[in-house]
Every structure is written in C-alpha cells, then in structure tokens.
Coordinates of C-alpha atoms in Angstrom, one line a residue:
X1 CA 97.4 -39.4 288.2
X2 CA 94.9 -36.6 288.9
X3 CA 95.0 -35.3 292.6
X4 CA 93.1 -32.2 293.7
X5 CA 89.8 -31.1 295.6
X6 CA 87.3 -33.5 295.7
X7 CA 84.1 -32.0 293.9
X8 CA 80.8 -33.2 294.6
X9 CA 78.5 -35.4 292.4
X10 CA 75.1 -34.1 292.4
X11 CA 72.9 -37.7 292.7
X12 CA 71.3 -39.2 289.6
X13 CA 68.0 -39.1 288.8
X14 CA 65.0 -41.3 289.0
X15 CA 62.1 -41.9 287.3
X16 CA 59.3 -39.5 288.9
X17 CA 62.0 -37.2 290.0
X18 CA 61.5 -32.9 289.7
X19 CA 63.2 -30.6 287.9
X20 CA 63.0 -26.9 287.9
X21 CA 63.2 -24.8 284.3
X22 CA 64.3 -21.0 285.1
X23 CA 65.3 -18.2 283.1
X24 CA 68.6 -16.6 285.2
X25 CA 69.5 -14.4 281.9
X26 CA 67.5 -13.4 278.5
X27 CA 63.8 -14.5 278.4
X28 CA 62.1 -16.9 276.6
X29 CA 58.7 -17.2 275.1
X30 CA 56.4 -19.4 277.6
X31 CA 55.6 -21.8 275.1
X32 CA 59.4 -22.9 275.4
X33 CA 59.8 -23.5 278.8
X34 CA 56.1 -25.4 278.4
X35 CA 57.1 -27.3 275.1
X36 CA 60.1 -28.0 277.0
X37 CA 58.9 -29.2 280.0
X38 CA 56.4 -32.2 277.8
X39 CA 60.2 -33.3 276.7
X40 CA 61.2 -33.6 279.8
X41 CA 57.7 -35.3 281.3
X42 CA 58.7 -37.8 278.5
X43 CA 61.3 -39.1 280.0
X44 CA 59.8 -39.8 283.1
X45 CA 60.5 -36.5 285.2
X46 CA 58.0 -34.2 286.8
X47 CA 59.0 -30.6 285.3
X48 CA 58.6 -27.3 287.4
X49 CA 58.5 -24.1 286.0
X50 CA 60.3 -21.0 288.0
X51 CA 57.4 -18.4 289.4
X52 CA 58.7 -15.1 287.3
X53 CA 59.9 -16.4 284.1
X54 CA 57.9 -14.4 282.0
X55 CA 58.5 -11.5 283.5
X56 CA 59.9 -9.9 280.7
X57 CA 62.1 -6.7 282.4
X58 CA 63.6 -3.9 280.1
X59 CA 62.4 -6.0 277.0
X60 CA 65.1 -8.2 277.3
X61 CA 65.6 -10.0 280.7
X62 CA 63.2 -13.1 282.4
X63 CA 62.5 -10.2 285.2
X64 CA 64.6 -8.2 287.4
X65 CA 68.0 -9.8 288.9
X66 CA 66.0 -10.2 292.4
X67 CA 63.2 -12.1 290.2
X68 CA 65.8 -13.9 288.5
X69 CA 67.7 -15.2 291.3
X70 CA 64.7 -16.0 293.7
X71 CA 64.1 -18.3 290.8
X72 CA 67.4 -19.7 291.4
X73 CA 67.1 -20.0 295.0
X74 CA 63.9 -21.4 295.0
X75 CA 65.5 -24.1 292.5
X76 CA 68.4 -25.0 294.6
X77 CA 66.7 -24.9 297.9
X78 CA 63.7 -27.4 297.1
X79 CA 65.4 -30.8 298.1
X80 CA 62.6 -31.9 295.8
X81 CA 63.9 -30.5 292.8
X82 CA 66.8 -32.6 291.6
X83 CA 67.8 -30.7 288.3
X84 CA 67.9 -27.3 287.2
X85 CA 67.6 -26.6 283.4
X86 CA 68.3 -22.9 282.6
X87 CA 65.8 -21.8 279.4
X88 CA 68.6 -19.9 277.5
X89 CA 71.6 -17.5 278.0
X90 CA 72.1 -14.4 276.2
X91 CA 73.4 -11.8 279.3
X92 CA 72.3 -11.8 282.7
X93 CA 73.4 -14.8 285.1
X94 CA 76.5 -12.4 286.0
X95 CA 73.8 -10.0 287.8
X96 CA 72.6 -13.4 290.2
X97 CA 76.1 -14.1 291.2
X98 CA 76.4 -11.7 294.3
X99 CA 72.9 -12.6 295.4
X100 CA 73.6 -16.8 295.7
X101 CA 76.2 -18.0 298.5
X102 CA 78.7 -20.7 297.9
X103 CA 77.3 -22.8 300.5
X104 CA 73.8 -22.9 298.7
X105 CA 75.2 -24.8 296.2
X106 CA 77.1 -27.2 298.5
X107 CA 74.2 -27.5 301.2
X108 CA 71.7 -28.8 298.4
X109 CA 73.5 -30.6 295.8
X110 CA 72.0 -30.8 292.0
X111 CA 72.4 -30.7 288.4
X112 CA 72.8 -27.5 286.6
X113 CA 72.4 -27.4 283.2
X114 CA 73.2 -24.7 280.6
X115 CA 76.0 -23.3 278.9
X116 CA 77.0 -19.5 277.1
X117 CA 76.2 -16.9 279.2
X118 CA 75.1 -19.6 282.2
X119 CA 78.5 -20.2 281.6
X120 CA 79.2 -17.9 285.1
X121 CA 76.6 -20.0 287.1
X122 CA 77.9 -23.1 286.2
X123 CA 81.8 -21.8 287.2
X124 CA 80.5 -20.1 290.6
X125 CA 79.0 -23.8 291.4
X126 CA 82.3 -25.5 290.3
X127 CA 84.6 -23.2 292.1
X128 CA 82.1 -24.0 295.3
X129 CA 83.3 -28.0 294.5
X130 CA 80.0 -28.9 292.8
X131 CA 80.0 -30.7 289.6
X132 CA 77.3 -29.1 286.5
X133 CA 76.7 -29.8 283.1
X134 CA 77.2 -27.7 280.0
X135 CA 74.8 -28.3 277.7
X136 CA 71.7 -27.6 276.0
X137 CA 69.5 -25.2 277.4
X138 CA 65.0 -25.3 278.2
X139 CA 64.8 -24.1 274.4
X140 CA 67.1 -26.9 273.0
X141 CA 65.1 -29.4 274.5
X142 CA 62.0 -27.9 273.5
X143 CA 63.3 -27.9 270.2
X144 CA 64.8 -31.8 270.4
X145 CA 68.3 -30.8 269.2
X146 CA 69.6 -34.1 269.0
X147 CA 72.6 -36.2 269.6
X148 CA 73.1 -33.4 272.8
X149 CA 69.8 -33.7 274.5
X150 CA 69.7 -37.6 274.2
X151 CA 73.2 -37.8 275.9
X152 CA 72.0 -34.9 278.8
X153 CA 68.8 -37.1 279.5
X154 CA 71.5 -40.0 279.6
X155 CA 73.6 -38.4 282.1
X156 CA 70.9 -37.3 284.4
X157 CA 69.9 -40.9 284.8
X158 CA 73.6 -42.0 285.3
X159 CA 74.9 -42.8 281.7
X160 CA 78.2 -41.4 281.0
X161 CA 79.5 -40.8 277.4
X162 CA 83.3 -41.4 276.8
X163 CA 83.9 -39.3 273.7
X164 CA 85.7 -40.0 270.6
X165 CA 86.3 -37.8 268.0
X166 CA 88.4 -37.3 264.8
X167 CA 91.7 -35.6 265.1
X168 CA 92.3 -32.0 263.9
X169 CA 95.4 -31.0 261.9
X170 CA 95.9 -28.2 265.1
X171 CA 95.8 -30.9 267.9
X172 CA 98.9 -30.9 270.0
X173 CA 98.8 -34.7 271.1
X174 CA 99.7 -36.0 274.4
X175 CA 97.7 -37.0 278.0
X176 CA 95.9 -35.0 280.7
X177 CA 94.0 -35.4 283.6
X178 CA 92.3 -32.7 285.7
X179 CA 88.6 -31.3 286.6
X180 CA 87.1 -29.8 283.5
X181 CA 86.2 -26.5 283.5
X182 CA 85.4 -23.2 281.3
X183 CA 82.4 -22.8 278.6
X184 CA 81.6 -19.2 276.8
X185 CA 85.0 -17.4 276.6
X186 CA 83.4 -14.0 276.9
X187 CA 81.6 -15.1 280.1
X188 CA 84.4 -17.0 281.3
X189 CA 87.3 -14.6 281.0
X190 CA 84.9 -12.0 282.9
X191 CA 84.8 -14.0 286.2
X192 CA 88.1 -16.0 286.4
X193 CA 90.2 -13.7 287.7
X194 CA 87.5 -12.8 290.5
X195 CA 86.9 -14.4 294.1
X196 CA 85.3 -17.5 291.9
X197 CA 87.8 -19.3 291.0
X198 CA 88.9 -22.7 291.7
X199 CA 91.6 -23.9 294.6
X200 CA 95.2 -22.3 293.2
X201 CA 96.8 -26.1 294.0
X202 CA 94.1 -27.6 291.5
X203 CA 94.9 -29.2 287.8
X204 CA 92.3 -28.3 285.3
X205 CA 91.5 -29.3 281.6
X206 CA 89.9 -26.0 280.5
X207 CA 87.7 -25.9 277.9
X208 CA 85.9 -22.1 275.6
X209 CA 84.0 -22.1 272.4
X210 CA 82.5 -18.5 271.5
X211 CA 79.6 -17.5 269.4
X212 CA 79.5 -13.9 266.9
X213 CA 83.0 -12.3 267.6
X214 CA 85.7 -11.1 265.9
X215 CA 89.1 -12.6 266.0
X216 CA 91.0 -9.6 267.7
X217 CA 87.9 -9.8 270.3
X218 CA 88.8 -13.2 270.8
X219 CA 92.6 -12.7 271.0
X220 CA 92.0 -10.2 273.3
X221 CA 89.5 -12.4 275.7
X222 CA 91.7 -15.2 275.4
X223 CA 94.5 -12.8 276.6
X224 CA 92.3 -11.6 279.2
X225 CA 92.0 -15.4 280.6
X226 CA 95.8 -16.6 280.3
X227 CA 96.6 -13.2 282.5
X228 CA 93.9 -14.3 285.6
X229 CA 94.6 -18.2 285.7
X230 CA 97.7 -19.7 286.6
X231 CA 98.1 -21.5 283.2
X232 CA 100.8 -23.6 285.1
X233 CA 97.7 -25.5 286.3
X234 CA 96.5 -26.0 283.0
X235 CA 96.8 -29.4 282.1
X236 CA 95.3 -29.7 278.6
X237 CA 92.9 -27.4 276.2
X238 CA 89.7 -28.0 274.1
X239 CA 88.8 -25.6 272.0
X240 CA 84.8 -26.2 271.1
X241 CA 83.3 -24.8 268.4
X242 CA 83.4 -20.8 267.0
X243 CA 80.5 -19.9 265.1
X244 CA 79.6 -16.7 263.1
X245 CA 83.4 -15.1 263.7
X246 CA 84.6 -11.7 261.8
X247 CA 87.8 -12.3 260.4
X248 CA 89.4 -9.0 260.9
X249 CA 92.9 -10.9 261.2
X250 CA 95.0 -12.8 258.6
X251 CA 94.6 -16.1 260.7
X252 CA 93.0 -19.3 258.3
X253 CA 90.8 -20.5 261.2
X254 CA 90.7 -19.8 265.4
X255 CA 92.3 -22.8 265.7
X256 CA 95.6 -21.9 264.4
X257 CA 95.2 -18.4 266.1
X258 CA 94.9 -19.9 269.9
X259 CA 97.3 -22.6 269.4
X260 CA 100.0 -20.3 269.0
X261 CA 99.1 -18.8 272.1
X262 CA 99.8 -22.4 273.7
X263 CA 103.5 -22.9 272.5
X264 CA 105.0 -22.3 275.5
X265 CA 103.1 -24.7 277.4
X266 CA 103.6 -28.2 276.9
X267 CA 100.3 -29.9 277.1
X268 CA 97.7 -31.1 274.8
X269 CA 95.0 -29.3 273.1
X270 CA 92.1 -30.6 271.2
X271 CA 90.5 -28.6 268.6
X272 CA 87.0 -28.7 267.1
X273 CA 85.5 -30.5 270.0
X274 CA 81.8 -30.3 269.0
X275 CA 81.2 -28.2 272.3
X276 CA 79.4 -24.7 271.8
X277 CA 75.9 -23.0 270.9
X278 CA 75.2 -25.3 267.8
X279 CA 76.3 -28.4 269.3
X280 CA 75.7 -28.6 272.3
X281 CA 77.5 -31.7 273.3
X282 CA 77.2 -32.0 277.4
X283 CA 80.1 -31.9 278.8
X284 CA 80.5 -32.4 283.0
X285 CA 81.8 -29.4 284.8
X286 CA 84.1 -29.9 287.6
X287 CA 84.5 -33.8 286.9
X288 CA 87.8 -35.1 287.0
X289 CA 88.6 -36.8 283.7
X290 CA 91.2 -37.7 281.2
X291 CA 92.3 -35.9 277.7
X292 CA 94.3 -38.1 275.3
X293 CA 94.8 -36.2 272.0
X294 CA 96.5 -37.3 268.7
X295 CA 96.2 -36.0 265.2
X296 CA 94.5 -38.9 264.3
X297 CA 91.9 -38.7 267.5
X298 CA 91.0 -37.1 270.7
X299 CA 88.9 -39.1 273.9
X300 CA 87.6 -37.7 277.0
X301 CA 86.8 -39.7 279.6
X302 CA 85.0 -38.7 283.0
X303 CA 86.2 -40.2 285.8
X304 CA 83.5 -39.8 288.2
X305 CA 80.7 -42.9 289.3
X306 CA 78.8 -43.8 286.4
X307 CA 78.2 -46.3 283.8
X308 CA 80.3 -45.6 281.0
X309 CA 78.7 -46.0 277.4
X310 CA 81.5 -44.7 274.2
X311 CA 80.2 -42.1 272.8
X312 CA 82.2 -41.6 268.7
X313 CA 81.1 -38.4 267.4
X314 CA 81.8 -37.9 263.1
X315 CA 82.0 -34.3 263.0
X316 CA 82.6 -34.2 258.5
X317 CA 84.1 -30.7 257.3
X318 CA 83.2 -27.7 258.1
X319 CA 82.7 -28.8 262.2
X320 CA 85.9 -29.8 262.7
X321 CA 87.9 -26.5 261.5
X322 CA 86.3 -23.9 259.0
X323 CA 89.3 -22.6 257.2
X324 CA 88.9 -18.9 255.6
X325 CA 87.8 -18.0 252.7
X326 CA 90.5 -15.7 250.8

C-alpha cells in the first residue's frame, strides 16, 4: 500500500468557473489563445487571457521572463481563477522558476495544465505537494485534438479516466503504487537533481516521453536523471511516446534501449503509454495511483477523490513501439 506525503487536490470545477490561458515559454499567435478560449467558453467556463502574452520578446518568447511570470502570478493569485492552461511549451518556463515561491502554489491551490517544456512548472508545483495535469496545451484545445482534450475537460469537472491499454512486447509486468511524476525528459532531467525535487522518503511512478532527439541524447538524459533521483524510490516506469528520434545507435526502438537501463531494478515498466506531444493523453501529476503491467496489458488507476470512468485506449502499430527501419 502506497504511503508518502499527502499532495493536495486542487478543487473541481464548476460550471461558470474562470480559467486563466498564459504563455510561461514560446509564444503563440493570439488567435490561439482566442480560438482556444471559445473551446473552453463551450464547456461552460469563463476563459481569461494573461495581460502580456503577445508580447513576443527576442522573436521567440511570450515576453520577457518578468512578463512571463507576472502572468503566472497573476494566474495563481486570483482565487477566482480556478485553472491555468499554459498556450504551448517550446523553452522558457525554466527562466519563471526562481521568480514563483513554493508557497504560491500551496496558498492558492489549482489546476495546471501543460506538458513538454511546462514540464518544470508542473514538477516545481508537485515537489511543493500540489497535484497538476500533463496534457494538452491552449493550442491543442484550440485545435480540438481529441480523445486528450475530452478527457482534460473531464477531469477538470471531476471525471477520472482509469486507463487501459494494450501490452507492449518491452513491458516488464508486475504492480506499483506511488505519486506520478516526470513528463519531457529533457526538461525533467534538467531540474531533478536541484532544490525541486520531491520528499527523499517518497515512492514515485515516474513517467518521460521526448520529442526530436537522438538516441545517444536520450541515453545520455536518461543517465543524467537515474544519477539525481534515488531510483530506490522508483516504484514503476512509463515510458510515453518518442516522436521524430535520430537513430544514431544500433537499438530497434527506445523502448528496448531504456529497458535495459531498468534491469537492475525490479519493478514494472510500461512502454508506449500514449503520453507525449502527439498524444497528449492527461495524466495527474503528483496523484497517488496504481501501475499494473503485463505483456498482454497495462492500467493506471488514480487514486485520489473522483468518479472513476475506464478509459481503454487502442493504440494499432506504429504507437505502441516503432521498430527501425534497417
């Protein structure tokens, strides 16, 4: 049975409800954040768009990292706003990190909700003991990538998916139970091993995907992480989806790569989970839940207040494992 720190469940939503849209990293077109925002007014919320979001600095970022994090601030601190949907990653959120306390997150408990490079927000809010989601982003929405922004809206409002999905010929089987945590391997691995990380007594199921990298890169990140956490506290692994990777070693998938990395730990790992920049399947960061992995299939279940409604993803070839072309 899982014991550790008690995170904190941001409450669910309600019909008439706020919720912010800010850009912490890359910018994004207006028309995004405003084609995103009707999505969101459709399911009954009242959107808010962050004051300097198209402040486009350097021709890459939504405004300078003072811009971007009064944004944030002015998102968490508005007991009003219940949610806050980040419009995309790219590179960035690292810069807010220094600039937002701890306690902010703690004293006015809410959704986050992004993933890749937000990937370092939504860890500095876990490691505080407040629970996020990673999953699609302000452009995602605006763009209705669906099944992932279905199940977000579903979440928000206090619908919980318990996730079912094929087996993978990599998947180590077995049980785990622990908070979930991780999302973007580059940004994770950047941030683990600094004064952000979670409480060294606490069981975690960690979870990366990774987006335009080359294997070594990813051998070496992965490296990078198993040397700053105490893998001892590692209870189970997911590995999500990795899209666009440069083969440069004579490995047939990532998979296969990472899982040998595991064999000295016995503990289950999932592969293929549908988790990562395509996808975009929400996951709840910081929620205690439960991994049970076979060959044959893999469930997740959160264990946090909610109703619970099965979620059975069919993920056909080539999103479970794409296997190299020789």
């Amino acid at each position: 049975m899982y014991q550790g720190k008690k995170m904190i469940q941001p409450p669910y939503l309600k019909a008439g409800d706020k919720v912010a849209l800010i850009s912490p990293a890359y910018w994004v077109p207006q028309e995004a954040l405003i084609q995103a925002a009707e999505t969101i007014r459709g399911w009954g919320l009242q959107p808010v768009i962050g004051p300097h979001t198209n402040n486009l600095n350097v021709n890459a970022y939504a405004g300078t990292a003072d811009e971007r994090a009064a944004d944030m601030l002015w998102a968490l601190e508005d007991d009003s706003i219940k949610a806050v949907i980040c419009s995309r990653g790219g590179y960035g959120s690292i810069h807010l990190l220094n600039r937002i306390s701890q306690e902010c997150y703690l004293q006015h408990p809410k959704w986050l909700i992004g993933h890749g490079d937000i990937t370092v927000l939504l860890y500095a809010a876990t490691s505080a003991g407040m629970m996020g989601i990673h999953g699609p982003m302000a452009f995602q929405i605006a763009g209705n990538q669906e099944p992932a922004t279905s199940i977000t809206r579903n979440i928000l409002f206090g619908t919980l998916p318990q996730y079912m999905i094929p087996g993978n010929p990599y998947n180590r089987s077995g049980h785990a139970e622990g908070i979930l945590v991780g999302g973007n391997l580059s940004s994770y691995s950047a941030i683990a091993g600094t004064k952000f990380h979670l409480p060294p007594k606490q069981d975690i199921i960690l979870f990366i995907e990774e987006v335009e990298e080359s294997l070594h890169g990813i051998d070496r990140l992965f490296y990078m992480l198993s040397l700053q956490m105490d893998f001892e506290k590692v209870k189970g692994v997911i590995f999500g989806t990795f899209r666009s990777i440069r083969y440069d070693l004579q490995y047939g998938s990532v998979e296969q790569m990472l899982v040998a990395h595991l064999r000295q730990y016995d503990i289950p790992v999932c592969c293929g989970f549908p988790v990562g920049s395509d996808s975009c399947i929400p996951l709840i960061e910081g929620a205690p839940c439960s991994l049970d992995v076979t060959t044959e299939k893999v469930t997740l279940t959160f264990n946090i207040n909610g109703s619970v409604e099965p979620y059975e993803i069919n993920m056909p070839d080539p999103t479970i494992i794409k296997e190299k072309e020789l």
